PDB file of C-alpha atoms in Angstrom:
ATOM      1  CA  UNK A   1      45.131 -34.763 369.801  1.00 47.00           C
ATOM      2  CA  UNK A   2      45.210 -34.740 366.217  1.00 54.00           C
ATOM      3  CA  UNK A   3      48.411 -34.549 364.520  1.00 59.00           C
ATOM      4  CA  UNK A   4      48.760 -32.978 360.902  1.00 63.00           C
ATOM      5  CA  UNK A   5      52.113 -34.591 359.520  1.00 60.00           C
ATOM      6  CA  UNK A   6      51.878 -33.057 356.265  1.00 60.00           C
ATOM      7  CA  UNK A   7      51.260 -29.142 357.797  1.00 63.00           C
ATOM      8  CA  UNK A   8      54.336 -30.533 360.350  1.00 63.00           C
ATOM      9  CA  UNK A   9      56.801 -31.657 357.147  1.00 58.00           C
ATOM     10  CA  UNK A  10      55.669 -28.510 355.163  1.00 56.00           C
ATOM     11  CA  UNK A  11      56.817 -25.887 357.627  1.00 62.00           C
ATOM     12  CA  UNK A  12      60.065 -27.194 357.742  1.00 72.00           C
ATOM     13  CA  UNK A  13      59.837 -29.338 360.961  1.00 85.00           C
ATOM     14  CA  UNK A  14      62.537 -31.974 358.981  1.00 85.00           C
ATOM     15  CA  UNK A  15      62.797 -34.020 362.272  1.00 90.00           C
ATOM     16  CA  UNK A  16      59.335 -35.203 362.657  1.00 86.00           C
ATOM     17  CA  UNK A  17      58.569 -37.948 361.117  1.00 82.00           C
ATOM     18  CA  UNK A  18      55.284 -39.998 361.091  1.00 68.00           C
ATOM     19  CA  UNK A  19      51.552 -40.892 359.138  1.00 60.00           C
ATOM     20  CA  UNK A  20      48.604 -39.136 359.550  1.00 56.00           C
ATOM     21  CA  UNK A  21      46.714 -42.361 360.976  1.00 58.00           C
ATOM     22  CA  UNK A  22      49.466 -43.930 362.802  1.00 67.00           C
ATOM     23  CA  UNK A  23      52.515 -43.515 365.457  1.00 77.00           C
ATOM     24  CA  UNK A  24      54.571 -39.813 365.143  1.00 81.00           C
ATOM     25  CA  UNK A  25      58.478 -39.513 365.911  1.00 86.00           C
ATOM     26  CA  UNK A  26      58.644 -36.277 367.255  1.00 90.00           C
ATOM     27  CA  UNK A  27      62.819 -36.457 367.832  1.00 93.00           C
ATOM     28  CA  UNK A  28      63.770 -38.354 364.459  1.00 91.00           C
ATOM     29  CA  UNK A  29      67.302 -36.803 363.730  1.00 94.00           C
ATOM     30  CA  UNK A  30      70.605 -38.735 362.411  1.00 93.00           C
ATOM     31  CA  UNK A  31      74.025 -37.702 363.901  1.00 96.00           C
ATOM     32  CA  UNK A  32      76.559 -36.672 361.512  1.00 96.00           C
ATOM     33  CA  UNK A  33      79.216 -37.749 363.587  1.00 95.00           C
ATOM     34  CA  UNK A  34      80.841 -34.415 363.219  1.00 97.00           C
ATOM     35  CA  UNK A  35      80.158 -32.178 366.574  1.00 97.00           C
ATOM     36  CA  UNK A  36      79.938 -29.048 364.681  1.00 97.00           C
ATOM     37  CA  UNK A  37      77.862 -30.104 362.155  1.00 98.00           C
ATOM     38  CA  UNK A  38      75.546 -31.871 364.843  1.00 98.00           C
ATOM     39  CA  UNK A  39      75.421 -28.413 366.820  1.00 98.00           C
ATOM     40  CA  UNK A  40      74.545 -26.093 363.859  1.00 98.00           C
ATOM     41  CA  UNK A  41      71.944 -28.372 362.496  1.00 97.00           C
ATOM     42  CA  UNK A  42      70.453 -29.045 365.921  1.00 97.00           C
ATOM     43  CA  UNK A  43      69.771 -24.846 366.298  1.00 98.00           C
ATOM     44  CA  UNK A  44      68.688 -24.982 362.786  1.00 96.00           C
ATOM     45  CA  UNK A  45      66.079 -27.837 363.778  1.00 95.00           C
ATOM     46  CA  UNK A  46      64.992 -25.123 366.639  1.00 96.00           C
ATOM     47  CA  UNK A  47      65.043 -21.976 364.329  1.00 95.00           C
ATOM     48  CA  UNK A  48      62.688 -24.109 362.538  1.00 92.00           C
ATOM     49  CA  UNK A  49      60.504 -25.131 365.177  1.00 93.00           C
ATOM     50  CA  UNK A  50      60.330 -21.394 366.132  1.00 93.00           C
ATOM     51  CA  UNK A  51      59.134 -20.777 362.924  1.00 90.00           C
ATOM     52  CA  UNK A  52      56.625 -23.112 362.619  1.00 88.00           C
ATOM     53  CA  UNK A  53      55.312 -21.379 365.996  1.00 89.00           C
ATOM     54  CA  UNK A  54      55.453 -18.041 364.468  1.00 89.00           C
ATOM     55  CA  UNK A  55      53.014 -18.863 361.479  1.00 84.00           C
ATOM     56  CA  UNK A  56      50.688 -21.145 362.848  1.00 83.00           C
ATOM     57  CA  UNK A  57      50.643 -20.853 366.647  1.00 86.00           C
ATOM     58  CA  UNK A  58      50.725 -23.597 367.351  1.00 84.00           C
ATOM     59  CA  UNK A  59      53.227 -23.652 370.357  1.00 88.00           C
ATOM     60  CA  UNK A  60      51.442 -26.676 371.824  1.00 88.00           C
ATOM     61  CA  UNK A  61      53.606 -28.917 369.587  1.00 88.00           C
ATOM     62  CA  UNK A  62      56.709 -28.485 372.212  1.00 92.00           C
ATOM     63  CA  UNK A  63      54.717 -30.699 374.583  1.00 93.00           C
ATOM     64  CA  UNK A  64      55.812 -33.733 372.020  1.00 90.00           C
ATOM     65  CA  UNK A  65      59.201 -32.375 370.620  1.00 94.00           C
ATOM     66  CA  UNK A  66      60.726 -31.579 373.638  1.00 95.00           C
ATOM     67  CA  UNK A  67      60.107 -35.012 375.585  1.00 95.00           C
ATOM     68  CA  UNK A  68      60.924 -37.554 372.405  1.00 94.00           C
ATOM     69  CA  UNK A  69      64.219 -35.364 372.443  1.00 96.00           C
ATOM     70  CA  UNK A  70      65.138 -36.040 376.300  1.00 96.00           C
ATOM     71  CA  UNK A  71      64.274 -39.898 375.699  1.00 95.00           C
ATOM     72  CA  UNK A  72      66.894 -40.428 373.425  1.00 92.00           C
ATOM     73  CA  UNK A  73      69.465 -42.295 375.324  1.00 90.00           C
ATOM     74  CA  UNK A  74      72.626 -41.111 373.227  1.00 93.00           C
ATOM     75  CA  UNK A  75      72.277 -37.632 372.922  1.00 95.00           C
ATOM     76  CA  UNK A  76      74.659 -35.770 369.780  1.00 97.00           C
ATOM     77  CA  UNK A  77      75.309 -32.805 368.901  1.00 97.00           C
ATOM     78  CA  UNK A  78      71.976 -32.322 367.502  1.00 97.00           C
ATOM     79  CA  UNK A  79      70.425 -32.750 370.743  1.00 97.00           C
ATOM     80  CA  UNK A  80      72.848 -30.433 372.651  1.00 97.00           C
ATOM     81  CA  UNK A  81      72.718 -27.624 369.734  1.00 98.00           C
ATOM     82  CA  UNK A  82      68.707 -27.955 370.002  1.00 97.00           C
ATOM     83  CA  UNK A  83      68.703 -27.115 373.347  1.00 97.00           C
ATOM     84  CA  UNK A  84      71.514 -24.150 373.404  1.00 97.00           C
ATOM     85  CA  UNK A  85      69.782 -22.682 370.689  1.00 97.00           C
ATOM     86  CA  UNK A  86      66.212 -23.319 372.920  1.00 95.00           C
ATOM     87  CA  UNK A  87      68.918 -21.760 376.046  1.00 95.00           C
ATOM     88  CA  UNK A  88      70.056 -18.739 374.358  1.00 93.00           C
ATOM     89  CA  UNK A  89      66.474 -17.738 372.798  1.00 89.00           C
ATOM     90  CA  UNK A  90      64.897 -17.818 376.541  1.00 88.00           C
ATOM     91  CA  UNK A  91      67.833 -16.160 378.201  1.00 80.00           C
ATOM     92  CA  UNK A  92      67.443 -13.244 376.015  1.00 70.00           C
TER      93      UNK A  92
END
């Protein structure tokens, strides 16, 4: 599959971080350290993601995000906002 970082970056997908020829990160976040700031930028990091789905549709992207998230050993804040943002959006 061919990966356009630059169309990722652009449409606001912050936490993805690779080259166009070489190995992506598709989970590349930094804790704060603070809980609340971890949880509010993690369901920013999925309002984003929703967004990028919205304009280009291209929901296939998930299939990378959502398993470089679970391999991270240590998960944050960021990790636990991303997913009870990801929670609350199917639940309702």
């Amino acid at each position: 599959m061919s990966v356009n970082i630059k169309l990722l970056r652009r449409k606001k997908l912050s936490f993805v971080n690779g080259r166009e020829a070489g190995a992506v990160n598709y989970w590349n976040v930094c804790s704060t350290g603070d809980w609340t700031n971890d949880t509010q930028m993690g369901a920013r990091y999925y309002n984003d993601l929703k967004e990028y789905i919205r304009e280009t549709s291209d929901a296939l992207v998930v299939r990378s995000i959502l398993p470089a998230l679970f391999a991270v050993a240590d998960k944050t804040g960021v990790e636990i906002g991303f997913l009870d943002a990801l929670g609350s959006d199917i639940g309702s």
